[in-house]
XYZ file of C-alpha atoms in Angstrom:
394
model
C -24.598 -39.461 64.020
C -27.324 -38.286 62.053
C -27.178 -38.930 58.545
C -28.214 -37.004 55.407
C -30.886 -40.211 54.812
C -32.676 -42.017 57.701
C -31.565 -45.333 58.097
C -33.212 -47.735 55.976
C -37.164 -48.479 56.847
C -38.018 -45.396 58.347
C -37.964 -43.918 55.356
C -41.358 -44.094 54.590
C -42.474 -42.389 57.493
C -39.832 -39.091 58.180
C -42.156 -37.195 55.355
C -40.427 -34.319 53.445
C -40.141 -31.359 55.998
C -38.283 -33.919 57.782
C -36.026 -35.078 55.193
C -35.137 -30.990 54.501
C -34.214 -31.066 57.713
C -31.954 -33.766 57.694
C -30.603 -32.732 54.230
C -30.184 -28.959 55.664
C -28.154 -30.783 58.890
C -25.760 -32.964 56.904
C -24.950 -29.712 54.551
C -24.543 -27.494 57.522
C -22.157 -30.252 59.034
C -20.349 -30.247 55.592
C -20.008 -26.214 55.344
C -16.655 -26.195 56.446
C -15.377 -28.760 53.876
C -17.012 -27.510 50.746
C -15.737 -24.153 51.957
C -12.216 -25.814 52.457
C -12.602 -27.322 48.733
C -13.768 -24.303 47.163
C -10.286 -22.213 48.388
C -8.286 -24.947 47.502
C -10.064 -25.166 43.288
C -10.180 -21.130 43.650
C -6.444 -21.324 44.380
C -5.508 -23.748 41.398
C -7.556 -21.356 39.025
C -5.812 -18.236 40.472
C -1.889 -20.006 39.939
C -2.901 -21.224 36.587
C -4.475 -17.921 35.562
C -1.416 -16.165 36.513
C 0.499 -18.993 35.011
C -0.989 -18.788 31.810
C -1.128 -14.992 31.453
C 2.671 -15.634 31.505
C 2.788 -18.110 28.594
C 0.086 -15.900 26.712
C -2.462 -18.509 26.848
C -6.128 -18.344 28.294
C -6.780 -20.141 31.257
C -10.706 -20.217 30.468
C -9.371 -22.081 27.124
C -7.303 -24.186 28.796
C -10.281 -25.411 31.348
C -12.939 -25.393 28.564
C -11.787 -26.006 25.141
C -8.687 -28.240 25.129
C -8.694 -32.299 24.700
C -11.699 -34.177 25.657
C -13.512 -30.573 26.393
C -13.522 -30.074 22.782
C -15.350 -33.359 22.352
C -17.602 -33.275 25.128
C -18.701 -29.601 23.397
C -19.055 -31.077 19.876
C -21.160 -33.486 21.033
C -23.350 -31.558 22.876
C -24.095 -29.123 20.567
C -24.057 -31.392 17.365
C -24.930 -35.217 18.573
C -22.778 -38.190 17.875
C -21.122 -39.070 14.373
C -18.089 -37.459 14.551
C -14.606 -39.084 13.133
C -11.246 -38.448 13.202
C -8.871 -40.742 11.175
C -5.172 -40.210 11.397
C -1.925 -41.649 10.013
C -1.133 -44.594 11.155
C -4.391 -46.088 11.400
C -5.997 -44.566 14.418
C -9.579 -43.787 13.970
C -10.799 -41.413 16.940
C -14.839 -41.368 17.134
C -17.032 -39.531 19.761
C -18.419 -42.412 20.272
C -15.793 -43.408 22.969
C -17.365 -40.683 25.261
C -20.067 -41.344 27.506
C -23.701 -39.182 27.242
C -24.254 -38.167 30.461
C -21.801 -34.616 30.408
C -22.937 -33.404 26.843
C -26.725 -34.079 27.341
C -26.037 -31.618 30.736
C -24.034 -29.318 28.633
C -26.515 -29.157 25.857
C -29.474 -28.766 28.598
C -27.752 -25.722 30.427
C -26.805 -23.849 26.719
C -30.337 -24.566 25.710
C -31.739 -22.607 28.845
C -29.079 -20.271 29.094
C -26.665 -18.332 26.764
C -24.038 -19.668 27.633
C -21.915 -21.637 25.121
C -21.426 -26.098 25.187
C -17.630 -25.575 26.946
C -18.702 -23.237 29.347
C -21.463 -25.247 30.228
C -19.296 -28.165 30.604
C -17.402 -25.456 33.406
C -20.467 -25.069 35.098
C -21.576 -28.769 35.804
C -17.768 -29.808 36.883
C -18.412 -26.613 39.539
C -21.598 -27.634 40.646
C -20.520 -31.199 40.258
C -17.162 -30.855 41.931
C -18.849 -29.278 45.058
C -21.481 -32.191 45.564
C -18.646 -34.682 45.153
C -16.937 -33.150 48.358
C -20.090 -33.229 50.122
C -20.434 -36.714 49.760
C -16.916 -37.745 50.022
C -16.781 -35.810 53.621
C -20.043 -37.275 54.635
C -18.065 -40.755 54.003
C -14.908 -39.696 55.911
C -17.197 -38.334 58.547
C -19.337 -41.638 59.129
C -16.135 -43.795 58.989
C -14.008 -42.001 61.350
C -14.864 -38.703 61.957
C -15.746 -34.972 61.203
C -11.951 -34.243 61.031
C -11.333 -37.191 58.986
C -13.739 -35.818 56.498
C -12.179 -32.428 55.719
C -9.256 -33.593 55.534
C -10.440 -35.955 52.785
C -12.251 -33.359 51.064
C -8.849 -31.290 51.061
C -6.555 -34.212 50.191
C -9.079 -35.015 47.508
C -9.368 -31.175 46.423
C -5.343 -31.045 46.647
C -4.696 -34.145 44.005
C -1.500 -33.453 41.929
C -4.259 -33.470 38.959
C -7.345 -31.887 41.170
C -6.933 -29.477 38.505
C -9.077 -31.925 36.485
C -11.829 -31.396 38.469
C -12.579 -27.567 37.220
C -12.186 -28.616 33.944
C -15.080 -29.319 31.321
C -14.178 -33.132 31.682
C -16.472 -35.828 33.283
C -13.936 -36.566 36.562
C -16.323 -34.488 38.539
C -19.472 -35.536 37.482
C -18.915 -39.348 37.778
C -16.787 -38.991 41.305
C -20.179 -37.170 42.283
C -22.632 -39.868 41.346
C -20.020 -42.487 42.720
C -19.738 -41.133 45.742
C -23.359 -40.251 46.405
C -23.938 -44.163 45.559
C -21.179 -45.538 47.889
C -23.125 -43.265 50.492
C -26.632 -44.428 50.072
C -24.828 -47.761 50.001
C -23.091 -47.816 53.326
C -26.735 -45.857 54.954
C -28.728 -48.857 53.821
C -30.274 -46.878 50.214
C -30.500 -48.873 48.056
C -32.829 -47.788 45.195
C -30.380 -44.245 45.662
C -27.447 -46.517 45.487
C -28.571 -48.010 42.369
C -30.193 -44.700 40.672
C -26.602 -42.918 41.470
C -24.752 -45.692 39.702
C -26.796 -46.008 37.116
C -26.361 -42.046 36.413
C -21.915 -42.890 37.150
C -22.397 -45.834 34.181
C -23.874 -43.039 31.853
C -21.191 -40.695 32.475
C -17.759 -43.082 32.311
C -17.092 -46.368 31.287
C -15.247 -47.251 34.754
C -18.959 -47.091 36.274
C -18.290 -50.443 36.207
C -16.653 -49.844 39.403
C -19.830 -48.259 41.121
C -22.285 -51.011 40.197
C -19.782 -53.549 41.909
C -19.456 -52.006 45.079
C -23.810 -51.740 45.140
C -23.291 -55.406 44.602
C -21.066 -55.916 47.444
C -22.723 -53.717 49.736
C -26.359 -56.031 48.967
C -24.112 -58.821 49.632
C -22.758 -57.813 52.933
C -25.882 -56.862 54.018
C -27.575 -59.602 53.551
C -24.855 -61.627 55.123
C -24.782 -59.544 58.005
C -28.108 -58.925 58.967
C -29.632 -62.196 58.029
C -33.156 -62.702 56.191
C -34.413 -58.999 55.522
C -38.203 -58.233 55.630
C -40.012 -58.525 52.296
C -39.874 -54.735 51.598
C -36.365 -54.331 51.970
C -35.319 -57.281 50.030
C -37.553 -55.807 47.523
C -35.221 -52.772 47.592
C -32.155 -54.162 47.739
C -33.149 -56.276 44.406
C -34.363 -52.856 42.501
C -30.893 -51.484 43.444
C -28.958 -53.810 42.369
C -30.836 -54.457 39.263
C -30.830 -50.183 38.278
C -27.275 -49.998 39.193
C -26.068 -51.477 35.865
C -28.739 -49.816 33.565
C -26.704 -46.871 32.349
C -23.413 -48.659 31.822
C -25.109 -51.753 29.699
C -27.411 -49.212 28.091
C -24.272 -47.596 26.514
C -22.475 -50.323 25.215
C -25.638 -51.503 23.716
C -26.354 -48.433 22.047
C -22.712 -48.090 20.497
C -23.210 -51.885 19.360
C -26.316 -51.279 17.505
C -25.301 -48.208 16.040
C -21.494 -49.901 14.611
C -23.527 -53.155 14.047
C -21.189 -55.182 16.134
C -21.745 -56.347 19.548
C -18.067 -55.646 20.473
C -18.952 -51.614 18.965
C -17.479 -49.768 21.999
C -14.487 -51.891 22.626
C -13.794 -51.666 18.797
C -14.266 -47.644 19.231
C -11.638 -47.794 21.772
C -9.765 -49.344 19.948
C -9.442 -47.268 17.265
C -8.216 -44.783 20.086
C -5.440 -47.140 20.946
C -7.290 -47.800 24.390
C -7.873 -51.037 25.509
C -6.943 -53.958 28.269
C -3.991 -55.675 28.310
C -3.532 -56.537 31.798
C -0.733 -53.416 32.210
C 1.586 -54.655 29.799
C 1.820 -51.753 27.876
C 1.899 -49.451 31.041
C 4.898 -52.176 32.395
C 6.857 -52.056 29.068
C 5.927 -48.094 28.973
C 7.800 -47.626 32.438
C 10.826 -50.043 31.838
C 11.347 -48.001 28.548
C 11.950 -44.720 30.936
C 14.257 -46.843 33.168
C 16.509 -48.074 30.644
C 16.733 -44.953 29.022
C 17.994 -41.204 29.381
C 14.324 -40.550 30.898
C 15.318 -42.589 34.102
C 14.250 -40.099 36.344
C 10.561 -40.098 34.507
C 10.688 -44.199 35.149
C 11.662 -44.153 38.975
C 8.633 -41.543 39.394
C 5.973 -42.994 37.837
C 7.442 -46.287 39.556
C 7.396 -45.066 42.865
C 3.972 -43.341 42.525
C 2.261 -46.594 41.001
C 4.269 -48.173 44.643
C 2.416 -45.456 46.726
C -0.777 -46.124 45.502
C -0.652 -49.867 45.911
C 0.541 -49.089 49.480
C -2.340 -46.930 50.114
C -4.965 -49.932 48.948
C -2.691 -51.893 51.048
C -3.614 -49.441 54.224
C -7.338 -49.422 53.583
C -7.506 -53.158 53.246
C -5.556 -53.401 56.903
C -7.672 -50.831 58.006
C -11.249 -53.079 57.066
C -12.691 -50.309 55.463
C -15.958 -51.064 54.098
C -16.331 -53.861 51.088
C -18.249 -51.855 48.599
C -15.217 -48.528 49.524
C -12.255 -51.647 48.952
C -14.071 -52.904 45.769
C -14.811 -49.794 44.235
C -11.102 -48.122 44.678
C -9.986 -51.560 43.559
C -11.575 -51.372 40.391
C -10.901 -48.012 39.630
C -7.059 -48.924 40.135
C -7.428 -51.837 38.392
C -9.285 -50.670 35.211
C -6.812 -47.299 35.364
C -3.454 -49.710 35.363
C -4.119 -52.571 33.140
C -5.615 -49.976 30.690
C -3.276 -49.482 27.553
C -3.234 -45.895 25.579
C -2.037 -42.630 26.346
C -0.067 -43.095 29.789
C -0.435 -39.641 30.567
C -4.149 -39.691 31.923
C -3.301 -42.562 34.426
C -3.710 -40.407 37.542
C -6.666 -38.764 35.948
C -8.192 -41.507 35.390
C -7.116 -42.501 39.334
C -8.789 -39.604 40.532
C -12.261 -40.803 41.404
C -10.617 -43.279 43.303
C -10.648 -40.898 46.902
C -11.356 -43.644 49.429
C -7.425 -44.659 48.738
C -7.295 -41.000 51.157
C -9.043 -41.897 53.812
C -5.608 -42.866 55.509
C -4.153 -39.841 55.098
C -7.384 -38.152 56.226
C -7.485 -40.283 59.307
C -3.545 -38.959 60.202
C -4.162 -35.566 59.092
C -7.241 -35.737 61.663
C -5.290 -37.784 64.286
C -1.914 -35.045 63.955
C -1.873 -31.517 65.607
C -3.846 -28.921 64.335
C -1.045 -27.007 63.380
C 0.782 -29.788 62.000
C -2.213 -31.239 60.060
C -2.623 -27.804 58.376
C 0.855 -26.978 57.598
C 1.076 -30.189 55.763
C -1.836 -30.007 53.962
C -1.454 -26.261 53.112
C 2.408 -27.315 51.316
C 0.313 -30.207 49.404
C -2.337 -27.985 48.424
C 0.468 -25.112 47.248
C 2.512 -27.779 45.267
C -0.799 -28.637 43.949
C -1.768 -25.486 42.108
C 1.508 -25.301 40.950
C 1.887 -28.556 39.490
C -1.710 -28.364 38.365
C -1.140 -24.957 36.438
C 2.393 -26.468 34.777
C 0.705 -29.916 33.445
C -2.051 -27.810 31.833
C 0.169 -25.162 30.062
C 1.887 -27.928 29.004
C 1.287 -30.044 25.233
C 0.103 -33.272 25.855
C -3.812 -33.732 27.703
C -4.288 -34.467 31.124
């Protein structure tokens, strides 16, 4: 299988016509996912356009100036330093979200006339659409061509994928993850560690991309033994860029509050924090003892899905750096305290828990395989077109 990088050490010598032509190959191999994910988002928009022309709202507001959008946009086009205190304590400040999206939305309304929320529309497109490149270029080394559509439709057809053409960061950091979990498994490592560096500057669980970096330097220098000087060199620089953006952050917030615990104080101003799930435990026993029952037993039986799906890729011996990534995500989404609401949003970046549903899908009849996924993507738009006209954020 040629990949979209040549393996590492030859590198040096493929030259650029040579890497265009490999890049040109691995997106021509891809066409027929990215076109798969762009029906499935262009569906979503259509039911929640209709949707909200029902409810008399505007479904460009609802993508682009709603919830964190609103923050993203204020930040872009007027820096940090903004406050929000309300009763009973909370104090919300922009400095709980990450650079990365506003300095992109502030570039593109700089060059363009375009405003900071429809900017923010623009780089979840563009960033939605390189995120299923390199999540089908993953399904597609691990197990397949099939495998990989299907992931980029299951990952496309998330009960939230609605999220993902939204001015929000999912997009952008699931593209920068994936990109580095790629270069990681095709032996790049100064790519691995460049992409999560970008990830750490975009959401705080880039935490989660600079471990699996780690892990895959780790497993390959179990597995292959004492590299040559050169690529030990790289492997070191990868490793060592991969945290930049995340640490350079947190450092920044603590400087600017004057206390070295700054961003974890910001959060928790916002109610956010780590509590090891307790509040997400006590949250969900609340709706089971109560007239809400129903509310409980799902969010019960989806947090049971999504273990079992870890479960699968563990028996399955996926990659480390794919198991320790999705673990963290999962981890960092369910032990989080706050508004309960955002959990699968916050689960969404997590697509190699897919890849065994993508290997069935690819394994099952043609027919079959699309029927199903066709319902899932259907139930989908719906779902995603209902959460959004609803009151509380996604």
């Amino acid at each position: 299988m040629t990949d979209l990088v040549s393996p590492a050490g030859t590198g040096a010598g493929a030259g650029p016509p040579r890497a265009a032509l490999r890049a040109r190959g691995a997106l021509r191999r891809a066409l027929p996912a990215l076109l798969v994910y762009a029906g499935v988002r262009a569906l979503g928009i259509a039911v929640l356009a209709v949707w909200a022309h029902g409810t008399g709202k505007s479904a460009h507001r609802l993508l682009s100036a709603r919830w964190d959008s609103v923050w993203y946009s204020r930040i872009a086009e007027d820096g940090y330093g903004y406050t929000l205190h309300l009763p009973g304590g909370k104090v919300h400040s922009d400095l709980a979200f990450f650079p990365l999206l506003p300095w992109l939305e502030r570039g593109l309304s700089a060059v363009f006339p375009v405003s900071a929320g429809d900017a923010g529309l623009v780089v979840s497109a563009v960033s939605s659409l390189l995120a299923a490149w390199a999540v089908f270029l993953i399904g597609e080394r691990l197990y397949g061509r099939r495998a990989g559509v299907a992931l980029v439709a299951l990952w496309a057809a998330l009960p939230v994928g609605v999220v993902q053409s939204m001015g929000y960061s999912e997009s952008l950091f699931t593209a920068l993850a994936a990109w580095s979990l790629y270069a990681v498994l095709t032996g790049r490592w100064v790519w691995a560690g460049c992409f999560a560096a970008l990830a750490g500057l975009t959401r705080p669980v880039g935490a989660a991309v600079v471990l699996a970096v780690w892990l895959g330097v780790l497993v390959a220098l179990r597995r292959g033994g004492r590299p040559e000087p050169r690529e030990l060199s790289r492997m070191i620089l990868g490793a060592v860029l991969a945290p930049l953006g995340w640490l350079a952050y947190f450092v920044w917030v603590g400087v600017r509050t004057g206390s070295p615990t700054g961003y974890l104080d910001v959060q928790g101003g916002w109610g956010n924090g780590f509590d090891g799930g307790l509040a997400f435990g006590s949250f969900v026993a609340q709706r089971l003892s109560g007239p809400a029952f129903a509310a409980g037993l799902g969010l019960l039986v989806g947090v049971g899905l999504v273990l079992w799906l870890y479960a699968v890729c563990v028996r399955q011996r996926q990659p480390l750096p794919l198991l320790g990534y999705a673990g963290a995500v999962l981890l960092l989404a369910l032990t989080a305290k706050g508004y309960f609401g955002s959990k699968p949003r916050l689960m969404m970046p997590a697509f190699p828990l897919l890849l065994p549903l993508a290997v069935a899908a690819a394994r099952a009849r043609p027919v079959r395989a699309v029927l199903t996924v066709s319902t899932v993507v259907l139930v989908s738009a719906v779902y995603g077109a209902f959460w959004l006209n609803g009151s509380g954020p996604p």
